[in-house]
CSV table of C-alpha atoms in Angstrom, one decimal:
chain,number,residue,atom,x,y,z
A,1,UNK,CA,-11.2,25.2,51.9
A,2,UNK,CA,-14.4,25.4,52.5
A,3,UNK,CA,-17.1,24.7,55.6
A,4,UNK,CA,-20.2,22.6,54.0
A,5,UNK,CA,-22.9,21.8,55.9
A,6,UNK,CA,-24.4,18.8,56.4
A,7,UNK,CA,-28.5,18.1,57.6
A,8,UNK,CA,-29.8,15.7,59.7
A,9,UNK,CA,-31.3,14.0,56.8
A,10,UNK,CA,-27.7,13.8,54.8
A,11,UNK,CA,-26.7,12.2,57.7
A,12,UNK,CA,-29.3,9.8,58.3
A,13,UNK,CA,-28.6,8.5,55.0
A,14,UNK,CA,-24.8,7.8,55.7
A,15,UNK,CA,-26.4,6.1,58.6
A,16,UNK,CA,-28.3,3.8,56.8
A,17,UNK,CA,-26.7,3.2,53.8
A,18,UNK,CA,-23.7,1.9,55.6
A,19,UNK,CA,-21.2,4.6,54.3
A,20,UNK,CA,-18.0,5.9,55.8
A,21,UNK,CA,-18.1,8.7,58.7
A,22,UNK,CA,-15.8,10.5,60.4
A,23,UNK,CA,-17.4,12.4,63.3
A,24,UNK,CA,-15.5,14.9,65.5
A,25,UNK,CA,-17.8,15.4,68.0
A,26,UNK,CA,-17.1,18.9,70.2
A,27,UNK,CA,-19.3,18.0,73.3
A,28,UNK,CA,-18.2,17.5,76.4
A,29,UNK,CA,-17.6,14.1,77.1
A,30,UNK,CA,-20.1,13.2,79.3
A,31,UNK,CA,-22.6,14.4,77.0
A,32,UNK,CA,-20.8,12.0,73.9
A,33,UNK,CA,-20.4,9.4,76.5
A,34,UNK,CA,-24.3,9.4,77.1
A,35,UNK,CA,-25.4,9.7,73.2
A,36,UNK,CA,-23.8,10.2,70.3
A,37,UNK,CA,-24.7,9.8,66.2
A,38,UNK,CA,-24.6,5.8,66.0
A,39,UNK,CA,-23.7,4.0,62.6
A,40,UNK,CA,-21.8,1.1,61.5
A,41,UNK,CA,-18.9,2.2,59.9
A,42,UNK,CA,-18.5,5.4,61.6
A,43,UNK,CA,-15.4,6.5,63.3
A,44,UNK,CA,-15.5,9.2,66.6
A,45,UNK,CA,-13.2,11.3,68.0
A,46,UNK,CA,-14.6,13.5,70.8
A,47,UNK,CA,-12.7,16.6,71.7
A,48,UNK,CA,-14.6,18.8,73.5
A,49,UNK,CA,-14.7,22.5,71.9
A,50,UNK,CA,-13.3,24.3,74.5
A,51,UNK,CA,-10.0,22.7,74.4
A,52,UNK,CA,-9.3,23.6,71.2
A,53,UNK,CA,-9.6,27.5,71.9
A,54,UNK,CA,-6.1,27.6,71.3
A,55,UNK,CA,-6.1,26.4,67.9
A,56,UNK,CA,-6.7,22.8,66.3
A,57,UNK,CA,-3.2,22.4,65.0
A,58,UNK,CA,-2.7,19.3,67.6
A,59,UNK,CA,-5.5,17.0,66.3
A,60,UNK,CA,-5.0,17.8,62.4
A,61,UNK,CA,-3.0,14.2,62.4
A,62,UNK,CA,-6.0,12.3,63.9
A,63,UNK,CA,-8.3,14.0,61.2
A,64,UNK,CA,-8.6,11.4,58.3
A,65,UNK,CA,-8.2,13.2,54.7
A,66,UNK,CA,-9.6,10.1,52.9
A,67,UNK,CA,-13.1,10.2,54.2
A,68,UNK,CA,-16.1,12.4,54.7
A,69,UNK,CA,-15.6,14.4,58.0
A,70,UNK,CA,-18.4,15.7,60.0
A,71,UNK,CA,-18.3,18.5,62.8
A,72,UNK,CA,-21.1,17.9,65.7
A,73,UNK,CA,-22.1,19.4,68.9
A,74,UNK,CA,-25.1,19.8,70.2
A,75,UNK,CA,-26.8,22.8,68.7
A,76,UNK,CA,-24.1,23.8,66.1
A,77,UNK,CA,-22.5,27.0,67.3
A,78,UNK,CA,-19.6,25.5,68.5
A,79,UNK,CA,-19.4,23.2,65.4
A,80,UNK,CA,-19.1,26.1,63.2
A,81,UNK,CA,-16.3,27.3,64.7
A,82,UNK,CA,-14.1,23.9,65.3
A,83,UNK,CA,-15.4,23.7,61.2
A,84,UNK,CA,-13.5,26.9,60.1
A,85,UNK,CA,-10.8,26.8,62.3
A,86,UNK,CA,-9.8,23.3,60.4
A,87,UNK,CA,-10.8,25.2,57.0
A,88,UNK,CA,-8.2,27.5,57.8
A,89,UNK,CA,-5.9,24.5,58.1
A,90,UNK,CA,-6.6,23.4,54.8
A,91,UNK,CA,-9.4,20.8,55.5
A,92,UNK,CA,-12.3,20.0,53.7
A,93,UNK,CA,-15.2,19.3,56.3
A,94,UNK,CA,-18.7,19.9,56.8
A,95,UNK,CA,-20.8,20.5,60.5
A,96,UNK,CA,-24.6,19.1,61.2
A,97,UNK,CA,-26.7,21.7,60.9
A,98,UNK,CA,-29.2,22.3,64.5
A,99,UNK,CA,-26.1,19.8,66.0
A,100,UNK,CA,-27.9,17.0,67.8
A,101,UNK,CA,-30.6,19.0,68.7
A,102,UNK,CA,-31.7,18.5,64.8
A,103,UNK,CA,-30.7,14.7,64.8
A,104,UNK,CA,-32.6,13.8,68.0
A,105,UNK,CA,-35.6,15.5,65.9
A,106,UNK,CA,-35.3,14.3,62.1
A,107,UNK,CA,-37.4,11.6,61.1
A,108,UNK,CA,-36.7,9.0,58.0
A,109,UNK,CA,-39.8,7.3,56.7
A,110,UNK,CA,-39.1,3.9,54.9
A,111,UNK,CA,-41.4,1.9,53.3
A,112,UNK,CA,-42.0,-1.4,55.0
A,113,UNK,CA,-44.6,-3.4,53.8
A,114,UNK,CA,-47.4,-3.6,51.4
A,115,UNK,CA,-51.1,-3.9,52.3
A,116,UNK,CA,-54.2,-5.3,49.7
A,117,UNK,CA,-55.4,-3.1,47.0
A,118,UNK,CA,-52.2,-0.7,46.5
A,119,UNK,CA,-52.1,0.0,50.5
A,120,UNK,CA,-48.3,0.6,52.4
A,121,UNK,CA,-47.0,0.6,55.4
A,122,UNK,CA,-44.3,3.2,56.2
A,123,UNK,CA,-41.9,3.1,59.3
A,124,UNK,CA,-40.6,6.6,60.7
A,125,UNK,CA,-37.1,6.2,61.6
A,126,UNK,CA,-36.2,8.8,65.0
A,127,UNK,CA,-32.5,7.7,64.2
A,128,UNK,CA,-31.2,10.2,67.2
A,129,UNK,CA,-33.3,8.7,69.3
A,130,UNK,CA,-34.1,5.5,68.6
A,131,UNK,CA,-38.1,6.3,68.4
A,132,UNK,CA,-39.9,4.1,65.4
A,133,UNK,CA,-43.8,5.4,64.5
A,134,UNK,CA,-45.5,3.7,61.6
A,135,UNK,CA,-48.3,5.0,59.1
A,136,UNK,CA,-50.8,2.6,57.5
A,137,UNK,CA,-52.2,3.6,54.3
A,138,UNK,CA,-55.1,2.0,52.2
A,139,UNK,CA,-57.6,3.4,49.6
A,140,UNK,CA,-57.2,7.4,50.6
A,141,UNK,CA,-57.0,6.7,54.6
A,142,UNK,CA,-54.3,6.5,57.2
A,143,UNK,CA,-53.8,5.2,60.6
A,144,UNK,CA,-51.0,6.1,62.9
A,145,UNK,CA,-48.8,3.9,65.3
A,146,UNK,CA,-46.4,5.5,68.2
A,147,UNK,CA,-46.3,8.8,66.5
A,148,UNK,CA,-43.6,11.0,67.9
A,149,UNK,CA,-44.4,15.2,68.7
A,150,UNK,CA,-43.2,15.9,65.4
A,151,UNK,CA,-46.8,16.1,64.1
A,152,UNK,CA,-46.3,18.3,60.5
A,153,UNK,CA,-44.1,15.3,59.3
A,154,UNK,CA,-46.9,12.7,59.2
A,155,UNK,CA,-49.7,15.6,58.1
A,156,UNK,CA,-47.6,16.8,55.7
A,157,UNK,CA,-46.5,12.9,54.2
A,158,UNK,CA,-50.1,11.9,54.3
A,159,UNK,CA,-51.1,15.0,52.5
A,160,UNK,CA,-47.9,14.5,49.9
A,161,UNK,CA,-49.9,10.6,49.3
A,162,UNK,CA,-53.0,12.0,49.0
A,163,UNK,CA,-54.9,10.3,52.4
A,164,UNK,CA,-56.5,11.9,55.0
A,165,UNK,CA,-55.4,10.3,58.8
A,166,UNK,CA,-58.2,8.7,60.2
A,167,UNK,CA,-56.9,6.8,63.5
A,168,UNK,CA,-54.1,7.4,65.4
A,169,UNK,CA,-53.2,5.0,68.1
A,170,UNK,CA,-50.6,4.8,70.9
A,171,UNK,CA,-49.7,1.6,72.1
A,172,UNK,CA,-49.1,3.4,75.9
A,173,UNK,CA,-48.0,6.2,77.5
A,174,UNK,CA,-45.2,6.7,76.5
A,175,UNK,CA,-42.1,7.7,79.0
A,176,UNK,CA,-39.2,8.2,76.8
A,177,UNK,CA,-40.6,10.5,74.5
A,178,UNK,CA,-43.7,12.9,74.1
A,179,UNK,CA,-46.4,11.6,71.7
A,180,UNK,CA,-47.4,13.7,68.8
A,181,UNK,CA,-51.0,11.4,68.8
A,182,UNK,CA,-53.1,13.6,70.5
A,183,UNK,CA,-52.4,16.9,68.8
A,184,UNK,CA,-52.2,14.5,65.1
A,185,UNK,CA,-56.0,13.8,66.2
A,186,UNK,CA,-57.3,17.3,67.3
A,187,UNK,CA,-55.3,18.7,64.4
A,188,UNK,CA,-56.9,16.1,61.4
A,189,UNK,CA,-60.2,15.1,63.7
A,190,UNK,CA,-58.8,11.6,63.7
A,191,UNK,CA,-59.6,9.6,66.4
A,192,UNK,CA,-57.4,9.1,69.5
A,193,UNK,CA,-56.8,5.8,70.6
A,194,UNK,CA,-55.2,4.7,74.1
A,195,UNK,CA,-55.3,1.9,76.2
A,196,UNK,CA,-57.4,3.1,79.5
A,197,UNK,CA,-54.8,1.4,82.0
A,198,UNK,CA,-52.5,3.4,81.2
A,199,UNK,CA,-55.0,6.5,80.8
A,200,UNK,CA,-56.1,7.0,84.4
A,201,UNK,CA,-54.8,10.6,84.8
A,202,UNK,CA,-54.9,11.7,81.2
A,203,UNK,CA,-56.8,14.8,81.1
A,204,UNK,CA,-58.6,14.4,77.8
A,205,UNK,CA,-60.6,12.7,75.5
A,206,UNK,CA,-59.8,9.3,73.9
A,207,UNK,CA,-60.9,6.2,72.9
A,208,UNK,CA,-60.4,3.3,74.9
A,209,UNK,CA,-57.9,1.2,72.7
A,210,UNK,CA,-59.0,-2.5,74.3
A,211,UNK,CA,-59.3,-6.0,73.3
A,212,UNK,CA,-62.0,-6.4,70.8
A,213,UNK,CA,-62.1,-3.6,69.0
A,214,UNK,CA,-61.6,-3.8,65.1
A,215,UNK,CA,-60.8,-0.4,63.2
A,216,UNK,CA,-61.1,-1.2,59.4
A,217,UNK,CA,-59.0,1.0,57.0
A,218,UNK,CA,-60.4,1.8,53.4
A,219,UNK,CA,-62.9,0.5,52.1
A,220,UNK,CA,-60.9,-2.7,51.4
A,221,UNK,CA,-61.0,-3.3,55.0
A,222,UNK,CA,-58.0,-3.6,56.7
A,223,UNK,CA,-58.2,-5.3,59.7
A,224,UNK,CA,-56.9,-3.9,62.9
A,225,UNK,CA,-56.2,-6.7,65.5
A,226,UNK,CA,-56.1,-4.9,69.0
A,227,UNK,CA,-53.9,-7.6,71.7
A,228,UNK,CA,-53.7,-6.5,75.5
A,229,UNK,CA,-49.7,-7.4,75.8
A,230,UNK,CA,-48.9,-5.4,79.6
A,231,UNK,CA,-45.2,-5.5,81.3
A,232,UNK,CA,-43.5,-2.3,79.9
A,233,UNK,CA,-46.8,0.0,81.5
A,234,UNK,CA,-49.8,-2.3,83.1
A,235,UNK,CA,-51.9,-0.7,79.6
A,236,UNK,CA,-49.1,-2.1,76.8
A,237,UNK,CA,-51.5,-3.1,74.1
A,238,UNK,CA,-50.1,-4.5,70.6
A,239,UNK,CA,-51.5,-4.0,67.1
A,240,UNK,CA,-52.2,-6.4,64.8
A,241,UNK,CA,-52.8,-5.4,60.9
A,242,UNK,CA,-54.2,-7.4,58.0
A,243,UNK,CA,-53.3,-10.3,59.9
A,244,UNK,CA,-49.6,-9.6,58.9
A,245,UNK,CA,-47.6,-6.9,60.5
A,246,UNK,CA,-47.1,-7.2,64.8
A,247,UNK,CA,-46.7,-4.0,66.4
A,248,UNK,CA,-45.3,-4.6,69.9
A,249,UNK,CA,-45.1,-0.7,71.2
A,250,UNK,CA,-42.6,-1.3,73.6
A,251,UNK,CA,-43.0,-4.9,74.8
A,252,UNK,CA,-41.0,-6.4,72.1
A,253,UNK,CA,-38.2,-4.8,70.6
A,254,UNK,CA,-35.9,-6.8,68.0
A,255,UNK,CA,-32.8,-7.6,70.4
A,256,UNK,CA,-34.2,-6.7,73.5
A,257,UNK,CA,-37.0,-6.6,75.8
A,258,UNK,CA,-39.3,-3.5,77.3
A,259,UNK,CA,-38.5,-2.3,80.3
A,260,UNK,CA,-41.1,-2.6,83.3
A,261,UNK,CA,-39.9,0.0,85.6
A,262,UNK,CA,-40.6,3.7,84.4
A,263,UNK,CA,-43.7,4.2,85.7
A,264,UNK,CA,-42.6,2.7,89.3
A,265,UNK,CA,-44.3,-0.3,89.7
A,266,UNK,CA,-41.4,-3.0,88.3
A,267,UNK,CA,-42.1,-5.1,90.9
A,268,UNK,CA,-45.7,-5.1,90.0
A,269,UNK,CA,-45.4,-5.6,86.3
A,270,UNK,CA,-42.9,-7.8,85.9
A,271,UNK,CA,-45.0,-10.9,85.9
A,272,UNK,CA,-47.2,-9.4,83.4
A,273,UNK,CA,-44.2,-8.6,81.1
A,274,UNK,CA,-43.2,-12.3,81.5
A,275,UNK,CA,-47.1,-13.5,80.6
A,276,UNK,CA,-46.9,-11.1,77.6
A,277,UNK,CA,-43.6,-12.4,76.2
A,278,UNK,CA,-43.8,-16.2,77.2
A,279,UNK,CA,-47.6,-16.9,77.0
A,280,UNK,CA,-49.7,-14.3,74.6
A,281,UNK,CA,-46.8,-13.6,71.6
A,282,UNK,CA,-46.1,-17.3,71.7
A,283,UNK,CA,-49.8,-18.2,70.9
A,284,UNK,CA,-49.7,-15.8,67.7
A,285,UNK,CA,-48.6,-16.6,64.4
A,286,UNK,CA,-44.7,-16.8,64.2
A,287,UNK,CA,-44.9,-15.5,60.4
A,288,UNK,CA,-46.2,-12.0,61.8
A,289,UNK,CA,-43.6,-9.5,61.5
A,290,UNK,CA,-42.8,-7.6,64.4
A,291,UNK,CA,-42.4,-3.5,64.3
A,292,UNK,CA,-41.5,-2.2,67.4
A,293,UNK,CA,-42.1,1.5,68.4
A,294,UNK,CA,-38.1,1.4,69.5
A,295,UNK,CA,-34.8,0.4,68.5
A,296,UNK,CA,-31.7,0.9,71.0
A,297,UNK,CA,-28.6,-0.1,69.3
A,298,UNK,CA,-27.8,0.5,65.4
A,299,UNK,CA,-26.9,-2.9,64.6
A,300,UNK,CA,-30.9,-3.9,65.1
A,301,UNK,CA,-31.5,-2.0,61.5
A,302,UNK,CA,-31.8,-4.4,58.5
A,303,UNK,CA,-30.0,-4.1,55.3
A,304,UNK,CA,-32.8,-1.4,54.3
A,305,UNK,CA,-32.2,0.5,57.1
A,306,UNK,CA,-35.4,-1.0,58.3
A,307,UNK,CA,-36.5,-2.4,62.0
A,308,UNK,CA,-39.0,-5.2,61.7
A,309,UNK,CA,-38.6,-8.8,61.9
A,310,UNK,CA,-39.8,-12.2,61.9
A,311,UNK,CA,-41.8,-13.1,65.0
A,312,UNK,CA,-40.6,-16.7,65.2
A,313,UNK,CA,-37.1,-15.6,64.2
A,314,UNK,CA,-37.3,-13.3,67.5
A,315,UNK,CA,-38.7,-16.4,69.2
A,316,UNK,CA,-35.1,-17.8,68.4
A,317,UNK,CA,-32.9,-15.3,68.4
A,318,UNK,CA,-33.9,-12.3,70.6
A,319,UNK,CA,-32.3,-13.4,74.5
A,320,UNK,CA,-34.8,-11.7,76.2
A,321,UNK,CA,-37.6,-14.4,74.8
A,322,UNK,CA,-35.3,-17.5,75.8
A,323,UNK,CA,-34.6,-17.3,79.9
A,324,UNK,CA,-36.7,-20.6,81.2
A,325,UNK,CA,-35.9,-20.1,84.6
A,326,UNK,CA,-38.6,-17.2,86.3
A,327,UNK,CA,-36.3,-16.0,88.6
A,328,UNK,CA,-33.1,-15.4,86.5
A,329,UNK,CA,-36.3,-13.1,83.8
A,330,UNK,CA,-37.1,-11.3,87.0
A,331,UNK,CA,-33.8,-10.3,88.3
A,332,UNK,CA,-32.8,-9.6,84.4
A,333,UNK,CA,-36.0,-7.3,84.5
A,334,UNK,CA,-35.9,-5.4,87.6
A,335,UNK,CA,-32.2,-5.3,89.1
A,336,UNK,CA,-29.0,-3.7,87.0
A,337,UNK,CA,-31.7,-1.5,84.5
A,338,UNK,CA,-29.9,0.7,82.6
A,339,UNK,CA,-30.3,4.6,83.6
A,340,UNK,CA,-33.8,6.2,82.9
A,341,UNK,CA,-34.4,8.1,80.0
A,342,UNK,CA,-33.8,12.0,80.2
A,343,UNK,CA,-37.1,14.1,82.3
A,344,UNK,CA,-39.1,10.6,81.6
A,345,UNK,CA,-41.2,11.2,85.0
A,346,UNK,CA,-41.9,15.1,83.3
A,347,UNK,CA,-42.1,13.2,79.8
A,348,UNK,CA,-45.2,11.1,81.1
A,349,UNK,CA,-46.6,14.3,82.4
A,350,UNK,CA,-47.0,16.0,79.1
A,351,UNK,CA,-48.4,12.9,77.9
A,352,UNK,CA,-51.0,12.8,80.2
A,353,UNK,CA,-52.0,16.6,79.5
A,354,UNK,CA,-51.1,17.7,82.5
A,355,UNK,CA,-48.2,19.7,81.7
A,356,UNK,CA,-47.4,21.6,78.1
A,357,UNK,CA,-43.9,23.0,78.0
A,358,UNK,CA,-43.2,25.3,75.4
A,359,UNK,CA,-41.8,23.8,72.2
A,360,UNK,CA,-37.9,24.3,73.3
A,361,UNK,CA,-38.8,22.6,76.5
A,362,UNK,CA,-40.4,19.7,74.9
A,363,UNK,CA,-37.0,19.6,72.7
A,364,UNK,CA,-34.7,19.6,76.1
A,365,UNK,CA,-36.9,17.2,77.8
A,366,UNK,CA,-36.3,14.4,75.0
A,367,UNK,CA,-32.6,14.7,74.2
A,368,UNK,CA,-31.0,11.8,74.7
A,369,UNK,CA,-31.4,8.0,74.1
A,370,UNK,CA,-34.3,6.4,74.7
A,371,UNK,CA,-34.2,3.6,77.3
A,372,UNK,CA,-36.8,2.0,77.4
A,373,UNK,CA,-35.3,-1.6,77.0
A,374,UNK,CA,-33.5,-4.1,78.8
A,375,UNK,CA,-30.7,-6.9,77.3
B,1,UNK,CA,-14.1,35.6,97.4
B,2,UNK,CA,-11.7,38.3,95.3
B,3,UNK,CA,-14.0,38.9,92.5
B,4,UNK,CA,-12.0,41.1,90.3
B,5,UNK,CA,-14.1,41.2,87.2
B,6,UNK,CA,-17.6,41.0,86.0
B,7,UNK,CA,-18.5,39.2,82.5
B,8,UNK,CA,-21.9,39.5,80.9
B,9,UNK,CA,-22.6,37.1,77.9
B,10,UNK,CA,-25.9,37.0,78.8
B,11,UNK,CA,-28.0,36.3,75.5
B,12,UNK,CA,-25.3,35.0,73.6
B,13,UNK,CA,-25.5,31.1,72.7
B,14,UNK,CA,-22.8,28.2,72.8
B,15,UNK,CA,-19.4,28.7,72.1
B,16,UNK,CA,-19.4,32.5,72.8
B,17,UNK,CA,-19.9,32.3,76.3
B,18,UNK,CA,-16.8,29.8,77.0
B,19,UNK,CA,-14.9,32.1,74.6
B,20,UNK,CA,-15.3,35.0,76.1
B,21,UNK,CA,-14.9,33.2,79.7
B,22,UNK,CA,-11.4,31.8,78.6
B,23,UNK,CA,-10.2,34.9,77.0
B,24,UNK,CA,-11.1,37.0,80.2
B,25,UNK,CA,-9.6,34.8,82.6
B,26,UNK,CA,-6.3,34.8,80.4
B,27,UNK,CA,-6.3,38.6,81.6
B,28,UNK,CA,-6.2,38.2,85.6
B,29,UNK,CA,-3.9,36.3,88.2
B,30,UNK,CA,-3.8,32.8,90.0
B,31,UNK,CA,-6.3,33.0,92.9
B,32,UNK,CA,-8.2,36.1,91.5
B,33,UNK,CA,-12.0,35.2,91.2
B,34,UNK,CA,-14.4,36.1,87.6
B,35,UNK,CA,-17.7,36.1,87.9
B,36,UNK,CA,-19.8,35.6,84.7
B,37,UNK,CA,-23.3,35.8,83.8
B,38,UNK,CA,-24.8,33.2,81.2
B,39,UNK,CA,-28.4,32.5,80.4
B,40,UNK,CA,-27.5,29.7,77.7
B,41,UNK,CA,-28.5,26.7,79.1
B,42,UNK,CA,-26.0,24.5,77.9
B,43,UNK,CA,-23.2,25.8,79.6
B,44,UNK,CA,-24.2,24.6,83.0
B,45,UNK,CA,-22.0,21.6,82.1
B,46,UNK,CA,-19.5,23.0,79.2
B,47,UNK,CA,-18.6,25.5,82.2
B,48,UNK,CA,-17.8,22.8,84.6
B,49,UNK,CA,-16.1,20.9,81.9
B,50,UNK,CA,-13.9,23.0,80.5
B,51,UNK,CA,-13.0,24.9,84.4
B,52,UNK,CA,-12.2,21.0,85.3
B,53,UNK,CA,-10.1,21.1,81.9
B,54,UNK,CA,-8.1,24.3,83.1
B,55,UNK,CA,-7.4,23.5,86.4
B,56,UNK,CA,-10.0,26.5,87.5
B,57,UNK,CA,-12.1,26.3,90.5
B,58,UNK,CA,-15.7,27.4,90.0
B,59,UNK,CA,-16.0,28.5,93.6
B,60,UNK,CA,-20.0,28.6,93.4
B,61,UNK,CA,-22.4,29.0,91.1
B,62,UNK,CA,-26.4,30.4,90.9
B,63,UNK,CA,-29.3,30.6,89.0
B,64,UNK,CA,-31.4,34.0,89.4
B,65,UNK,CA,-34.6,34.3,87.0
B,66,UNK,CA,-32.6,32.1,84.2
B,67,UNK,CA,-29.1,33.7,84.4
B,68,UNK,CA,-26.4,31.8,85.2
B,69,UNK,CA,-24.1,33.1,87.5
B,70,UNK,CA,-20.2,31.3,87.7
B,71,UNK,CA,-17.9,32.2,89.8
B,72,UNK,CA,-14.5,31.3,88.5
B,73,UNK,CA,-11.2,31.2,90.8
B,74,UNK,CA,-8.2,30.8,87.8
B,75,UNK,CA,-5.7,28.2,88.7
């Protein structure tokens, strides 16, 4: 039999397309434990490789025949060789290519929404990490949302649509994940929007994204709404465009809530995070649909493979917009937070400029899940 | 510490370095110490994995100018 291999983008389409998976996963098991390839009908068994030096005779009966089988570890090497060991054995099974070093780092873009006059609105799905960025398009230009480090893949889709990028914005500094918006803006001459709370020790250039401003899009105008929404960092600013689509950074996710702690000051920001999610959102139109810059569990994709949804069905639904009682949103918010993300303390660095690992580093720094929510 | 052998998979990347560890080890006694030199950064926790696994005692372990240094007592 053959080894076949598989790419992060074959996979991310299992992944969204609902289709059968069975991953052997050759990590240790702390490392599966602490992140793995999520999808819905997917089936895991994690042996780690170096227990099956010896041959793989012993898990041949736990390896379906019936399905697709897919060999992971975490930068492939090892994956290869659990791959052609069951080859030998007569199986028919491919590895991921890169491992999860390549899924933390593929990106899926989706279309998500249309705009007036032919414009579109594409979300870019970070499956392996659970990152969303979003490009607006209308008549020729593009504006950025959240976009990850992975800068050639939104200058390369806007060249492949024919647009030049005109604004990129981050909706704050970003802790889980370093931001490709800067080097998107000094790379295109776009402009670089952040919101100055959370810019006091950046070390370059930007414009203040604030309250007030309007950034119109093509010459059919697309309106950029600009909302101060703090609690996740004290800067948390939300996006509204054509009076349509909500993008909540990292305030609002679909089932869950931001975060207030990973810049320190939980405490601090936890009553702005409650003013955001109880007092601004609730003031805005409940048929805007909400994009957040994260998801953390798979089953927050739609049918599409999309993340966005109805505001006022979030108002319903989503449990981190229905505690009444202060206290009980406080304790939620603050006590019993799930672990950080991976280097986020070095993660916010690089965002602010003040550090700038190597690419490898940058690609060690962000392995893992993302965090940034609590449920 | 009775290191009785010296291993250098320095340069070489994940699963080569375990490979080479397990097949060395297989070649001294109980109680006899190998030291090995990685610089692949993700075996700091495959090599503590996989000596948990075995029973093996990693008796200490270093990091000089980004190698690695293990030092393995086989159960």
């Amino acid at each position: 039999m053959t080894v076949n291999t598989c790419t992060a983008a074959d996979v991310a389409r299992k992944v969204i397309e609902k289709k059968e998976l069975f991953i052997l996963d050759v990590r240790n098991e702390d490392a599966f434990e602490d992140w793995k390839i999520e999808g819905q009908k997917f089936e895991y068994l994690n042996i780690p490789y170096f227990e099956l030096l010896d041959g793989v005779e012993e898990i041949l009966p736990k390896i379906p025949t019936d399905k697709d089988v897919l060999i992971v570890c975490a930068k492939e090497g090892s994956s290869i060789m659990i791959a052609e060991m069951l080859s030998v054995e007569g199986l028919d099974v491919c590895y991921l290519a890169g491992g999860m070093k390549s899924w933390s780092m593929y990106l899926e873009p989706i279309k998500v929404g249309e705009l007036p006059n032919g414009g579109e609105l594409y979300q870019f799905i970070r499956l392996g990490k659970g990152c969303l960025s979003y490009m607006v398009i209308s008549e020729g230009e593009a504006a950025l949302i959240d976009a990850v480090r992975f800068t050639e893949v939104f200058t390369n889709f806007a060249h492949e649509k024919g647009v030049e990028i005109k604004h990129v914005f981050d909706t704050h500094l970003h802790a889980d994940h370093i931001s490709g918006g800067r080097a998107i803006a000094t790379a295109t001459g776009a402009k670089y929007y952040l919101p100055k709370a959370d810019a006091i020790e950046v070390v370059f250039e930007y414009t203040e994204l604030a309250d007030g401003l309007t950034v119109q899009l093509g010459s059919s105008k697309i309106d950029v709404g600009v909302l101060y929404s703090p609690g996740h960092t004290i800067g948390s600013t939300s996006l509204v465009i054509d009076g349509k689509y909500l993008f909540t950074g990292d305030i609002l996710f679909i089932d869950s809530i931001g975060r207030p702690d990973l810049a320190g000051l939980a405490e601090d920001w936890v009553g702005d995070l409650r003013e955001t999610l109880y007092r601004r959102y609730r003031e805005l139109a409940e048929d805007l649909i909400v994009h957040p810059s994260h998801f953390m569990k798979i089953d927050e994709l739609n049918e599409d493979g999309t993340v966005a949804k109805r505001l006022g069905d979030l108002f319903v639904e989503n449990y981190g917009l229905n505690i009444k009682d202060e206290e009980e949103f406080r304790t939620l918010v603050t006590e019993n937070l799930p672990p950080q993300p991976n280097a986020y303390q070095e993660i916010r660095r690089v965002n602010m400029g003040e550090i700038t690992p190597d690419n490898e580093a940058q690609t060690e720094m962000e392995i893992g899940p993302n965090r940034c929510a609590v449920r | 510490m009775n290191i009785i052998k010296t291993l250098d998979v320095k340069g070489l990347a994940c699963p080569m370095p375990i490979v080479k560890t397990k097949k060395a080890i297989d070649t001294i006694a109980s109680g006899e110490v190998l030291e090995v030199l990685v610089t692949d950064k993700g075996a700091l926790n495959d090599f503590t994995a996989w000596a948990k696994a075995g029973g093996h005692n990693i008796v200490e372990q270093k990091e000089d100018a980004g190698v690695l240094s293990f030092f393995i007592e086989k159960a």
